[in-house]
CSV table of C-alpha atoms in Angstrom, one decimal:
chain,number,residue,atom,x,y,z
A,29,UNK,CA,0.0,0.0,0.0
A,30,UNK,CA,2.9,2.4,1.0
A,31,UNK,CA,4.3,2.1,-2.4
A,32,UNK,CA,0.9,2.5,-4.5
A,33,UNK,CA,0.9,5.6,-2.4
A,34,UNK,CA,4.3,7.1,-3.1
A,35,UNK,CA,3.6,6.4,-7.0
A,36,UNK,CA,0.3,7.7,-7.2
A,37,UNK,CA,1.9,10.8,-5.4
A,38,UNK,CA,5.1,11.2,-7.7
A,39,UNK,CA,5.3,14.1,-9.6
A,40,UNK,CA,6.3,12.2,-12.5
A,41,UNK,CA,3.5,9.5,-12.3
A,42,UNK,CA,0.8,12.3,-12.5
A,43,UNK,CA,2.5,16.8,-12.5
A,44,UNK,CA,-1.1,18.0,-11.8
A,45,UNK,CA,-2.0,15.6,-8.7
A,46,UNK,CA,0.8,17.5,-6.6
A,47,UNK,CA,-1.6,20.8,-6.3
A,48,UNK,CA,-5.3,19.5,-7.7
A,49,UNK,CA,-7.3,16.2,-5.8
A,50,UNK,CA,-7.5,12.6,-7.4
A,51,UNK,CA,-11.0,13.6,-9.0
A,52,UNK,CA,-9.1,15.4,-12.0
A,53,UNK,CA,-8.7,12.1,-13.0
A,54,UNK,CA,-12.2,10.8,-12.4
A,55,UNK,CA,-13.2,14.3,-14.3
A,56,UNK,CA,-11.1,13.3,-17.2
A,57,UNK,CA,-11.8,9.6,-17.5
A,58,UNK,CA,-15.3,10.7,-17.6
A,59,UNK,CA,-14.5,13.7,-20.1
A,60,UNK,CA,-13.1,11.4,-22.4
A,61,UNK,CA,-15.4,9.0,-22.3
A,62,UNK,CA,-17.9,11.2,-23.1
A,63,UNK,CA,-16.1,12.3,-26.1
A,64,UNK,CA,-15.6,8.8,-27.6
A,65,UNK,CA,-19.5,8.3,-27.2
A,66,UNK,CA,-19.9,11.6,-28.7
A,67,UNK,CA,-17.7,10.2,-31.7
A,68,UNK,CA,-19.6,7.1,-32.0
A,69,UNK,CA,-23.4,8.7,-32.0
A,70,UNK,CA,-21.5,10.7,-34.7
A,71,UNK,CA,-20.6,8.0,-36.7
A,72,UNK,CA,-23.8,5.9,-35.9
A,73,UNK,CA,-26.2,9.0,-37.1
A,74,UNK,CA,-24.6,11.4,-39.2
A,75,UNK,CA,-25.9,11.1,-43.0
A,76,UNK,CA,-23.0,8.9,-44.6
A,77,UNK,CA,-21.6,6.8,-47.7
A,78,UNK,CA,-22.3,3.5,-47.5
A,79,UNK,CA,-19.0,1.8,-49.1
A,80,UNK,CA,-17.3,-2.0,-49.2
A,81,UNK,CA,-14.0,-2.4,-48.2
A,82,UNK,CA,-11.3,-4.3,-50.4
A,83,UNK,CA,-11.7,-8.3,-50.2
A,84,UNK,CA,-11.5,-9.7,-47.2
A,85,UNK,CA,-7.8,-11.9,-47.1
A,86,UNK,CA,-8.4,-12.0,-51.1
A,87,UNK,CA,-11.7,-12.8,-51.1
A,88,UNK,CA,-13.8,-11.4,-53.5
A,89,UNK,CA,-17.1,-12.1,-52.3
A,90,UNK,CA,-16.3,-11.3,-48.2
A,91,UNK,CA,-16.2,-7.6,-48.0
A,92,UNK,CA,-17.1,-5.6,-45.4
A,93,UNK,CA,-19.4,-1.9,-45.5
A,94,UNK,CA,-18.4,0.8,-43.7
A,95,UNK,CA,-20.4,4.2,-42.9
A,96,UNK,CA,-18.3,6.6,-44.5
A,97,UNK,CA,-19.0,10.4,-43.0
A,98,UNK,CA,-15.9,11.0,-40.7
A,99,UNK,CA,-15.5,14.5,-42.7
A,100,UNK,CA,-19.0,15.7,-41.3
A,101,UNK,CA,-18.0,14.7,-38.3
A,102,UNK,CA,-15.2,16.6,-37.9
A,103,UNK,CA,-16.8,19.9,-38.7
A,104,UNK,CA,-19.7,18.7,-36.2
A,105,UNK,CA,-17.1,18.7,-33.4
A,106,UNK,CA,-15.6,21.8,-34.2
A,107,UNK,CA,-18.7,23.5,-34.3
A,108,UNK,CA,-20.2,21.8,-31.2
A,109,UNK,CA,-17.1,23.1,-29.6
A,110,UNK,CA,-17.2,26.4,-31.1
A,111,UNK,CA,-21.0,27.2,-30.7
A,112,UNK,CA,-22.7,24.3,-29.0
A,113,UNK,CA,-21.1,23.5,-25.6
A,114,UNK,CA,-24.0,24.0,-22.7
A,115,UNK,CA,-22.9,26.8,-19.9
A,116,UNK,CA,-24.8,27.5,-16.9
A,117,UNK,CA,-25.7,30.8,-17.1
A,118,UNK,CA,-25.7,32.5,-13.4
A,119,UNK,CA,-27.6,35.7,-13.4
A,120,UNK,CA,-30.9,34.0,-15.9
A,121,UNK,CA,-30.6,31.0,-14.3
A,122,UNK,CA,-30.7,28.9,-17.9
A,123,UNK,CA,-28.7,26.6,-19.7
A,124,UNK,CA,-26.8,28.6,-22.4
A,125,UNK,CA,-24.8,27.8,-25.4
A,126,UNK,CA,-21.2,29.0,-26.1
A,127,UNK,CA,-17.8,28.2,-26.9
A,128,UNK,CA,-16.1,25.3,-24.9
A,129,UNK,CA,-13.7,26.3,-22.5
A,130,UNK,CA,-11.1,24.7,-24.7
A,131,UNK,CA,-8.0,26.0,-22.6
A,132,UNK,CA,-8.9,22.8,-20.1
A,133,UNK,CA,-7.3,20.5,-22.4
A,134,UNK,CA,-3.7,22.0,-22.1
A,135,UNK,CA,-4.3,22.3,-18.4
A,136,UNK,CA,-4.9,18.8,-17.9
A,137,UNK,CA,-2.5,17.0,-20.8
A,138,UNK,CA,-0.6,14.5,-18.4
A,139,UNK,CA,-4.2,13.3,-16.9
A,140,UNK,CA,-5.4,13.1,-20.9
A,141,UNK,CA,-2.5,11.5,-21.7
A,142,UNK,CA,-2.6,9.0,-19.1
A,143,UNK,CA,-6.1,8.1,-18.5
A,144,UNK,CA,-6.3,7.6,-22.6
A,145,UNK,CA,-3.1,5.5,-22.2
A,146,UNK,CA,-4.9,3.3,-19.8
A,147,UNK,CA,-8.2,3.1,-21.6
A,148,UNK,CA,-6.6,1.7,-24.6
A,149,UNK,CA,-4.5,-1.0,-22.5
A,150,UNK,CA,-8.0,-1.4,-21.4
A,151,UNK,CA,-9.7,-1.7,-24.9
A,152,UNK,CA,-7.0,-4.1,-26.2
A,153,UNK,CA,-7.0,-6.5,-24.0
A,154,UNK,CA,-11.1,-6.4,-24.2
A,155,UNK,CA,-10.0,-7.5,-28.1
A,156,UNK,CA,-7.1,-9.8,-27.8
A,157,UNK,CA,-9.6,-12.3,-25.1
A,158,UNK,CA,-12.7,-11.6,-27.6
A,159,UNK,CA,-11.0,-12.9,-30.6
A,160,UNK,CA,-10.6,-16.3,-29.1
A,161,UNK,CA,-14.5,-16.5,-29.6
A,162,UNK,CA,-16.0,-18.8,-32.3
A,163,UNK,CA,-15.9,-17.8,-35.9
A,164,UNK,CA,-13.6,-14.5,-35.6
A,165,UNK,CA,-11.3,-13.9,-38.4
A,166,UNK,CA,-7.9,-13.5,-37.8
A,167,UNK,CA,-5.2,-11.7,-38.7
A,168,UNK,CA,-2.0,-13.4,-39.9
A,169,UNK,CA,0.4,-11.3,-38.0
A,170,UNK,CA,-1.4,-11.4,-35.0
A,171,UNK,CA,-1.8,-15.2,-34.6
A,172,UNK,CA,1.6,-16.6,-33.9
A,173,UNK,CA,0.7,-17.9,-30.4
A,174,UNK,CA,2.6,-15.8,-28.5
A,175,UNK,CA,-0.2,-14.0,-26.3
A,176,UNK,CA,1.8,-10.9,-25.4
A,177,UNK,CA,3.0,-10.3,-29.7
A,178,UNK,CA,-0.5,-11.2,-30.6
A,179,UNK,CA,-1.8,-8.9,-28.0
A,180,UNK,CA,0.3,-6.1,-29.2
A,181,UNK,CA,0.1,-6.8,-33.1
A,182,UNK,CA,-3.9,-8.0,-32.6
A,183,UNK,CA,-5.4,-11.1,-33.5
A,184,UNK,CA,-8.9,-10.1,-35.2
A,185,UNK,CA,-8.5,-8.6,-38.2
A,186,UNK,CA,-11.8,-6.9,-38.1
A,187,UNK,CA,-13.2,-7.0,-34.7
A,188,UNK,CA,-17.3,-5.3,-35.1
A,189,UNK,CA,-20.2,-4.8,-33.3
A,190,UNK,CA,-22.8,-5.2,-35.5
A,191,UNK,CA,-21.5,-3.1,-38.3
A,192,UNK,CA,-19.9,-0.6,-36.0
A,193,UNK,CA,-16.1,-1.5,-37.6
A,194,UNK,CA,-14.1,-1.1,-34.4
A,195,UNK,CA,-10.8,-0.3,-36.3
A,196,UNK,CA,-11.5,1.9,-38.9
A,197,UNK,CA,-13.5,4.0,-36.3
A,198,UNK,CA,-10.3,4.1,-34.0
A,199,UNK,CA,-8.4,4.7,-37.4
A,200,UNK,CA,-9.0,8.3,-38.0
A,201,UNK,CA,-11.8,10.2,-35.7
A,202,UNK,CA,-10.9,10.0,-32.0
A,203,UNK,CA,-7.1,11.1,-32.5
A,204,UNK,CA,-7.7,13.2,-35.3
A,205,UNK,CA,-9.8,15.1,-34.2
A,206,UNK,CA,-8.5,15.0,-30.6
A,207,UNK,CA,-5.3,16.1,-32.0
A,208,UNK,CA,-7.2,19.3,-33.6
A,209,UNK,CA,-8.9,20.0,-30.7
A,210,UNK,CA,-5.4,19.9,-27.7
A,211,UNK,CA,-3.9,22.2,-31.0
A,212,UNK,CA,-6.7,24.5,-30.5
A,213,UNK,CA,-6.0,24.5,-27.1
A,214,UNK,CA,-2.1,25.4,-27.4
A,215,UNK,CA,-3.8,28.2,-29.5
A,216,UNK,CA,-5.9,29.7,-26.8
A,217,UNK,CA,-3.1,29.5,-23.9
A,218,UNK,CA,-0.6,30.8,-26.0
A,219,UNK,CA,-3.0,33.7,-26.9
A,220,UNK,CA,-3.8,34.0,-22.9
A,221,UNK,CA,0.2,34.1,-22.4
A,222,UNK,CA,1.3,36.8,-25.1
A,223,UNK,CA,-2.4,38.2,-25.9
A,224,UNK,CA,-1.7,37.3,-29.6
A,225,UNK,CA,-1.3,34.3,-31.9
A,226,UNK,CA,2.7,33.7,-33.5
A,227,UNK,CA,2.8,33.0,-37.0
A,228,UNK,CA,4.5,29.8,-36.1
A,229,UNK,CA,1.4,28.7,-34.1
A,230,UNK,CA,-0.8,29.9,-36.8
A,231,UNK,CA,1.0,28.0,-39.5
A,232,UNK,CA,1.6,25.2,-37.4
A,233,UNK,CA,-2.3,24.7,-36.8
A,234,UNK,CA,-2.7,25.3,-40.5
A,235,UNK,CA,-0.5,22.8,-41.4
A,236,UNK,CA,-2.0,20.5,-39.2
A,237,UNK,CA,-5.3,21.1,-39.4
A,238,UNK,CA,-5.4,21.0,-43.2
A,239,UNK,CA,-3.8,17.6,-42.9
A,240,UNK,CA,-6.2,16.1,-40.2
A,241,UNK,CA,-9.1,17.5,-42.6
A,242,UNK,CA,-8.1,16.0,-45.7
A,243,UNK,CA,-7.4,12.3,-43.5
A,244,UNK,CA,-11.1,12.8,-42.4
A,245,UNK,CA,-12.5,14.1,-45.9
A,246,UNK,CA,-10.3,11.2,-47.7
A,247,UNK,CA,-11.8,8.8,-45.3
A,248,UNK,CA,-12.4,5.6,-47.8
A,249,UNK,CA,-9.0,5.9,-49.1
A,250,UNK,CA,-7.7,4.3,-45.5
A,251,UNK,CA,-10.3,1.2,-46.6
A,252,UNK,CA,-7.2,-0.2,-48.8
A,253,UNK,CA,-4.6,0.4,-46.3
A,254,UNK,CA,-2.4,-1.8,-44.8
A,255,UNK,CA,-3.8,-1.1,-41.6
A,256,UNK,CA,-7.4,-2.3,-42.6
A,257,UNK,CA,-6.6,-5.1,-44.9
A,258,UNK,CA,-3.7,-6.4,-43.2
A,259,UNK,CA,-3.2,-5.6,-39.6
A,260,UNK,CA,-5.0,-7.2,-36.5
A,261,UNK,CA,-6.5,-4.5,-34.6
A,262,UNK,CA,-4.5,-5.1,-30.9
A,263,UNK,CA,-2.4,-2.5,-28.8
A,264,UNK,CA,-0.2,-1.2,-31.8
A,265,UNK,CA,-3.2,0.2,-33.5
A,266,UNK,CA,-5.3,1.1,-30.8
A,267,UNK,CA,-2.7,3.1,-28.9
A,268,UNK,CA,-0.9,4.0,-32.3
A,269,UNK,CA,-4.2,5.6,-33.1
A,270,UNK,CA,-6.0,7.1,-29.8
A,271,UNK,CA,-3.3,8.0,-27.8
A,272,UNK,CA,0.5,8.0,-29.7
A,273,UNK,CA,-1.1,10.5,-32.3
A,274,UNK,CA,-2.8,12.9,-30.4
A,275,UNK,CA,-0.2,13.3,-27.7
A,276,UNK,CA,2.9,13.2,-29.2
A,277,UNK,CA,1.9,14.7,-32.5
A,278,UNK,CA,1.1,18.4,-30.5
A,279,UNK,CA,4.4,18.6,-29.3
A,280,UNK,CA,5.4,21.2,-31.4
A,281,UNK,CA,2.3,23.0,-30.6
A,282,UNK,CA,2.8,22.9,-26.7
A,283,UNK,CA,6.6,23.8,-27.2
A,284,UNK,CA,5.4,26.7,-29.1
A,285,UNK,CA,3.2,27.9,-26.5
A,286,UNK,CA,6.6,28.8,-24.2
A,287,UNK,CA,9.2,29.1,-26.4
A,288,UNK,CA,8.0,30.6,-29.5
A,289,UNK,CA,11.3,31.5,-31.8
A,290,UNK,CA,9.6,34.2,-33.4
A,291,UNK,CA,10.2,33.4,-37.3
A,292,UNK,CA,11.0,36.0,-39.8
A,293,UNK,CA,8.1,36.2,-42.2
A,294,UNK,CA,10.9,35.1,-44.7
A,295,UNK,CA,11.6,31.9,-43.0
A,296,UNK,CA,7.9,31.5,-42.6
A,297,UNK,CA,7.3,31.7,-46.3
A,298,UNK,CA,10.1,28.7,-47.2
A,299,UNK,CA,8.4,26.8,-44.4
A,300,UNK,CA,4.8,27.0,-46.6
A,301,UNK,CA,6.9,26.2,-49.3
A,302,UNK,CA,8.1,23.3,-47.6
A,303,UNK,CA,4.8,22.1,-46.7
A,304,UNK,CA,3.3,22.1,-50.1
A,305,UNK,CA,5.7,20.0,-51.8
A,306,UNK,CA,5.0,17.9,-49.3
A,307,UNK,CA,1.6,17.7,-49.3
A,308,UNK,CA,1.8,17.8,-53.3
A,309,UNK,CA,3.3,14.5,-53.3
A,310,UNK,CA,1.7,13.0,-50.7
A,311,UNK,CA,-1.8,13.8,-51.6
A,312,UNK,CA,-0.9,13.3,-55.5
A,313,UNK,CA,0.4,9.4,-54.8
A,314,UNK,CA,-2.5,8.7,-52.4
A,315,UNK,CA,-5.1,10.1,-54.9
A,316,UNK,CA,-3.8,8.5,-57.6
A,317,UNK,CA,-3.7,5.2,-56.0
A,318,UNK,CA,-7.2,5.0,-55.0
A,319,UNK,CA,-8.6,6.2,-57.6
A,320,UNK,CA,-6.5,3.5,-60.1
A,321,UNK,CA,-7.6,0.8,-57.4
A,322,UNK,CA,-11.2,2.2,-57.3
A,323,UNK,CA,-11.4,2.1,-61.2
A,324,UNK,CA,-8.4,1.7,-62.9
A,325,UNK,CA,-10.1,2.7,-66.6
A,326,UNK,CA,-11.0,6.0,-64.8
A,327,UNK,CA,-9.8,8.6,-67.4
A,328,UNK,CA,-7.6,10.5,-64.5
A,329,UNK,CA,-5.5,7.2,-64.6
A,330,UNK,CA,-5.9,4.8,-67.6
A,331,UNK,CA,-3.0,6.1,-68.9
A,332,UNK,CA,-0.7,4.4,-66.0
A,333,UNK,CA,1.4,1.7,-66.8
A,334,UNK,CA,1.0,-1.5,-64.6
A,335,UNK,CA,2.5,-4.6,-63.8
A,336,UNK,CA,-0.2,-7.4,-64.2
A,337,UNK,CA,0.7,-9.9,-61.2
A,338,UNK,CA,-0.4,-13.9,-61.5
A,339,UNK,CA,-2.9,-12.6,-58.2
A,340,UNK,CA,-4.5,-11.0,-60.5
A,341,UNK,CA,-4.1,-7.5,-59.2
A,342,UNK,CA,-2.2,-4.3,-61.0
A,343,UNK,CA,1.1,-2.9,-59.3
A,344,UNK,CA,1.8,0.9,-60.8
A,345,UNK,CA,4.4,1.4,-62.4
A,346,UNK,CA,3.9,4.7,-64.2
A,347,UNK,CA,2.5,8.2,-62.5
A,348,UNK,CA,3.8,9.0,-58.7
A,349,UNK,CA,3.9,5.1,-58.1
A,350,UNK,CA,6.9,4.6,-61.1
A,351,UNK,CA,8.9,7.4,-58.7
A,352,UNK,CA,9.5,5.0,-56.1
A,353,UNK,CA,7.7,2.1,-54.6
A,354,UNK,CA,6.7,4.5,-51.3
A,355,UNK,CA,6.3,8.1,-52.5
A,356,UNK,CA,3.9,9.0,-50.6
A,357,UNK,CA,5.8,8.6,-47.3
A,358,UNK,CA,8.0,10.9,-48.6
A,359,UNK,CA,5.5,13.5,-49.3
A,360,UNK,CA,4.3,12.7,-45.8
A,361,UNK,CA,8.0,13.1,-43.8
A,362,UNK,CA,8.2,16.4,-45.7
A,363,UNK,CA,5.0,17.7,-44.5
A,364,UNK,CA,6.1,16.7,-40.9
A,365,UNK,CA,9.4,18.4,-41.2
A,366,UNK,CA,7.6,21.6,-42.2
A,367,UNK,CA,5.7,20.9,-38.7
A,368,UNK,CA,9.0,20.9,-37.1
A,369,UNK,CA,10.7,23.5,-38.6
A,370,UNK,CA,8.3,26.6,-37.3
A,371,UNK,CA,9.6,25.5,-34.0
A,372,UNK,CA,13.0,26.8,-35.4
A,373,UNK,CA,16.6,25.5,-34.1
A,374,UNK,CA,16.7,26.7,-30.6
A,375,UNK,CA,16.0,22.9,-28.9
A,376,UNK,CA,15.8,19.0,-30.6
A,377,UNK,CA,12.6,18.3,-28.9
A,378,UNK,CA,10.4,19.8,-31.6
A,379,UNK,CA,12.0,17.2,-34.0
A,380,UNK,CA,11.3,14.6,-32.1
A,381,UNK,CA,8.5,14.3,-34.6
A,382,UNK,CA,10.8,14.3,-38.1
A,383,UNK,CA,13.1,12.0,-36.4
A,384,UNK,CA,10.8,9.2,-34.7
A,385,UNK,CA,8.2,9.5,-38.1
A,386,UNK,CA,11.2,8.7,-40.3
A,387,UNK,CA,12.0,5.5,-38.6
A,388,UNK,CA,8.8,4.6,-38.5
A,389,UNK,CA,8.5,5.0,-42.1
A,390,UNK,CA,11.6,2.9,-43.0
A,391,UNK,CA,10.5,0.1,-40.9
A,392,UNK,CA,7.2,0.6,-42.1
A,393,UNK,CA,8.2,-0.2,-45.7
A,394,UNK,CA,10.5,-2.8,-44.7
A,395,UNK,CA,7.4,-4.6,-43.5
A,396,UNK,CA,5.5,-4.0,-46.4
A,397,UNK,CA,8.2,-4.8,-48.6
A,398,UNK,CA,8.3,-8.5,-46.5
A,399,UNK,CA,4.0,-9.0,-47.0
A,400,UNK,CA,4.6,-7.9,-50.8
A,401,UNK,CA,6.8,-10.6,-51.2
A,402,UNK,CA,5.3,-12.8,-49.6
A,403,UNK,CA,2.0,-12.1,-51.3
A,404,UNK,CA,3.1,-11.5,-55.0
A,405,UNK,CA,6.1,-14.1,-54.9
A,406,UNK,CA,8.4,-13.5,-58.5
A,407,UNK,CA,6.1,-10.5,-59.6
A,408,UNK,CA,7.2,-8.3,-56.8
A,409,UNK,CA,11.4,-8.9,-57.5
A,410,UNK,CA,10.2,-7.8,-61.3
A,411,UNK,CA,8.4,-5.2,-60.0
A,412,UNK,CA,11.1,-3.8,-57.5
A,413,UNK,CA,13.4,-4.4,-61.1
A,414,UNK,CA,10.7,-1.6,-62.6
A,415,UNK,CA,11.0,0.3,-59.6
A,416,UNK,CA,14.1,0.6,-58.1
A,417,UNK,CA,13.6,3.4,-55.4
A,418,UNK,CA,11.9,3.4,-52.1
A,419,UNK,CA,11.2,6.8,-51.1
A,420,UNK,CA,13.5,9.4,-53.3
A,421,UNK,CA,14.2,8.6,-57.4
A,422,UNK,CA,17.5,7.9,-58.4
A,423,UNK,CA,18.5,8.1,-55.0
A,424,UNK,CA,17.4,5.8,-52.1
């Protein structure tokens, strides 16, 4: 008891419960329940598209539908939060409704943080012990029988509730737009500290907010991602997605809050710069790739050359995809640099992101690279021989 005591009391366990009682946490485990449910009623009753997902494990006659709307949700929040939160008013005596008092969120980060961390430990072990039940399907990196890597990777592949899809809820809404929403709140306490808004913040939340937007807006194009078709949904996915990404992916917005370096508008303009050629190629290679899986005689890409594999499906060849075999990360490191690079030079911790983001991507690929082989045999070494590069033509 003594030593659940002196860690429940240690500053670095939980910063806030030195000077505030143990019911912030209660007030935030609640709070952020209440924002998942919020994001599920969304989902469950917001006008949507009705679309099937790619085959399940190859099989064209198993695919899933999923309600596609994750776009109108994201405006609902913002404007729930902007216009519709309920306030007690004290002198009428009524219920009013204003703007949230979104500042709360930077105030109580650690207590996010951690009671989010715990709720997806929570949640993943709730799907690692419901896979074992009859009839599941499973995912064939998550069933090696190992119980802690299967817990981690995820053994169901799709795990639902009726047609509520589990992981491609958890994919984009929740962090995404809890990421836009703990940026808004950097916004507001930096505009509290200085009484103005840096062009660093303003880009940075620009940035940011224009690439958590077009996530949400592009919403089916994550139904062919490795992630849907390929991954278990276990701890890696639901931390990656609910907690990882909202809370580490604001750091540059909470180190900006303090120690804003105060950018020339010069450097401010090669940093949009920056940012466009990323998002250029990112969104150019992801567009183009959904749209050629969607309908490859679609006149925006019938022109592509293709590699015809014995599976049966087309590899590009031509377009972004003849660049290199993973353009699009590229497009997507550079857009995260730009992220890092309003921070300016004065500490590393801002590149935290650009550093961590391009390992991930390499070891991304490397695992991709494995499934491709293992998937399209002899056609993937000819298609590497029509492709050479990885991430930058003619060089890596």
């Amino acid at each position: 008891q003594r030593f659940w005591n002196a860690l429940l009391e240690s500053p670095v366990f939980c910063p806030s419960c030195q000077e505030e009682t143990y019911e912030t946490l209660i007030h935030v485990a609640l709070g952020l329940l209440g924002y998942f449910l919020f994001q599920v009623i969304l989902e469950r009753f917001l006008p949507c598209d009705l679309v099937q997902g790619a085959p399940i494990k190859g099989n064209p006659n198993h695919r899933l539908t999923y309600r596609i709307n994750g776009h109108l949700a994201f405006w609902v929040t913002l404007l729930f939060v902007n216009t519709g939160w309920p306030t007690w008013h004290e002198e009428s005596g009524t219920w009013q409704l204003s703007s949230a008092p979104i500042g709360t969120i930077f105030d109580n980060y650690s207590e996010l943080a951690f009671v989010t961390s715990l709720y997806c430990t929570l949640m993943s072990l709730y799907l690692y012990l419901s896979s074992f039940t009859r009839g599941k399907i499973l995912a064939d990196g998550g069933n090696s029988g190992n119980p802690i890597y299967d817990f981690f990777m995820g053994r169901e592949l799709n795990p639902r509730w009726g047609s509520f899809d589990w992981k491609v809820f958890c994919e984009l809404r929740p962090g995404l737009i809890g990421w836009m929403l703990i940026n808004l709140s950097c916004i507001a306490q930096q505009y509290q500290k200085l009484g103005h808004v840096t062009g660093s913040m303003i880009l940075l939340n620009a940035f940011q907010g224009i690439y958590v937007w077009d996530a949400l807006f592009q919403e089916r194009a994550i139904l062919t991602t490795m992630d849907i078709t390929t991954d278990g949904f276990g701890f890696m996915l639901c931390f990656g997605d609910l907690a990882w990404v909202p809370f580490t992916y604001t750091v540059q917005a909470r180190y900006l809050v303090n120690h804003d370096p105060h950018l020339s508008w010069v450097s401010l303009l090669g940093i949009v710069g920056c940012n466009f050629i990323g998002y250029s190629i990112f969104r150019g290679a992801n567009g183009q790739k959904d749209a050629f899986r969607r309908n490859p005689n679609d006149s925006s890409v019938s022109h592509l050359q293709f590699l015809q594999t014995k599976r049966g499906t087309k590899l590009l060849t031509s377009g972004w995809w003849g660049m290199a075999r993973k353009i699009n990360y590229t497009g997507d490191w550079i857009m995260g640099l730009s992220w890092c690079l309003v921070c300016g030079f004065n500490s590393i911790v801002p590149y935290y992101y650009a550093i961590y983001f391009a390992i991930l991507l390499v070891h991304r690929s490397i695992r991709d690279d494995c499934m491709c082989q293992a998937k399209y045999g002899d056609d993937w070494q000819t298609y590497k021989k029509l492709v050479p590069y990885r991430f930058i033509p003619g060089l890596v």
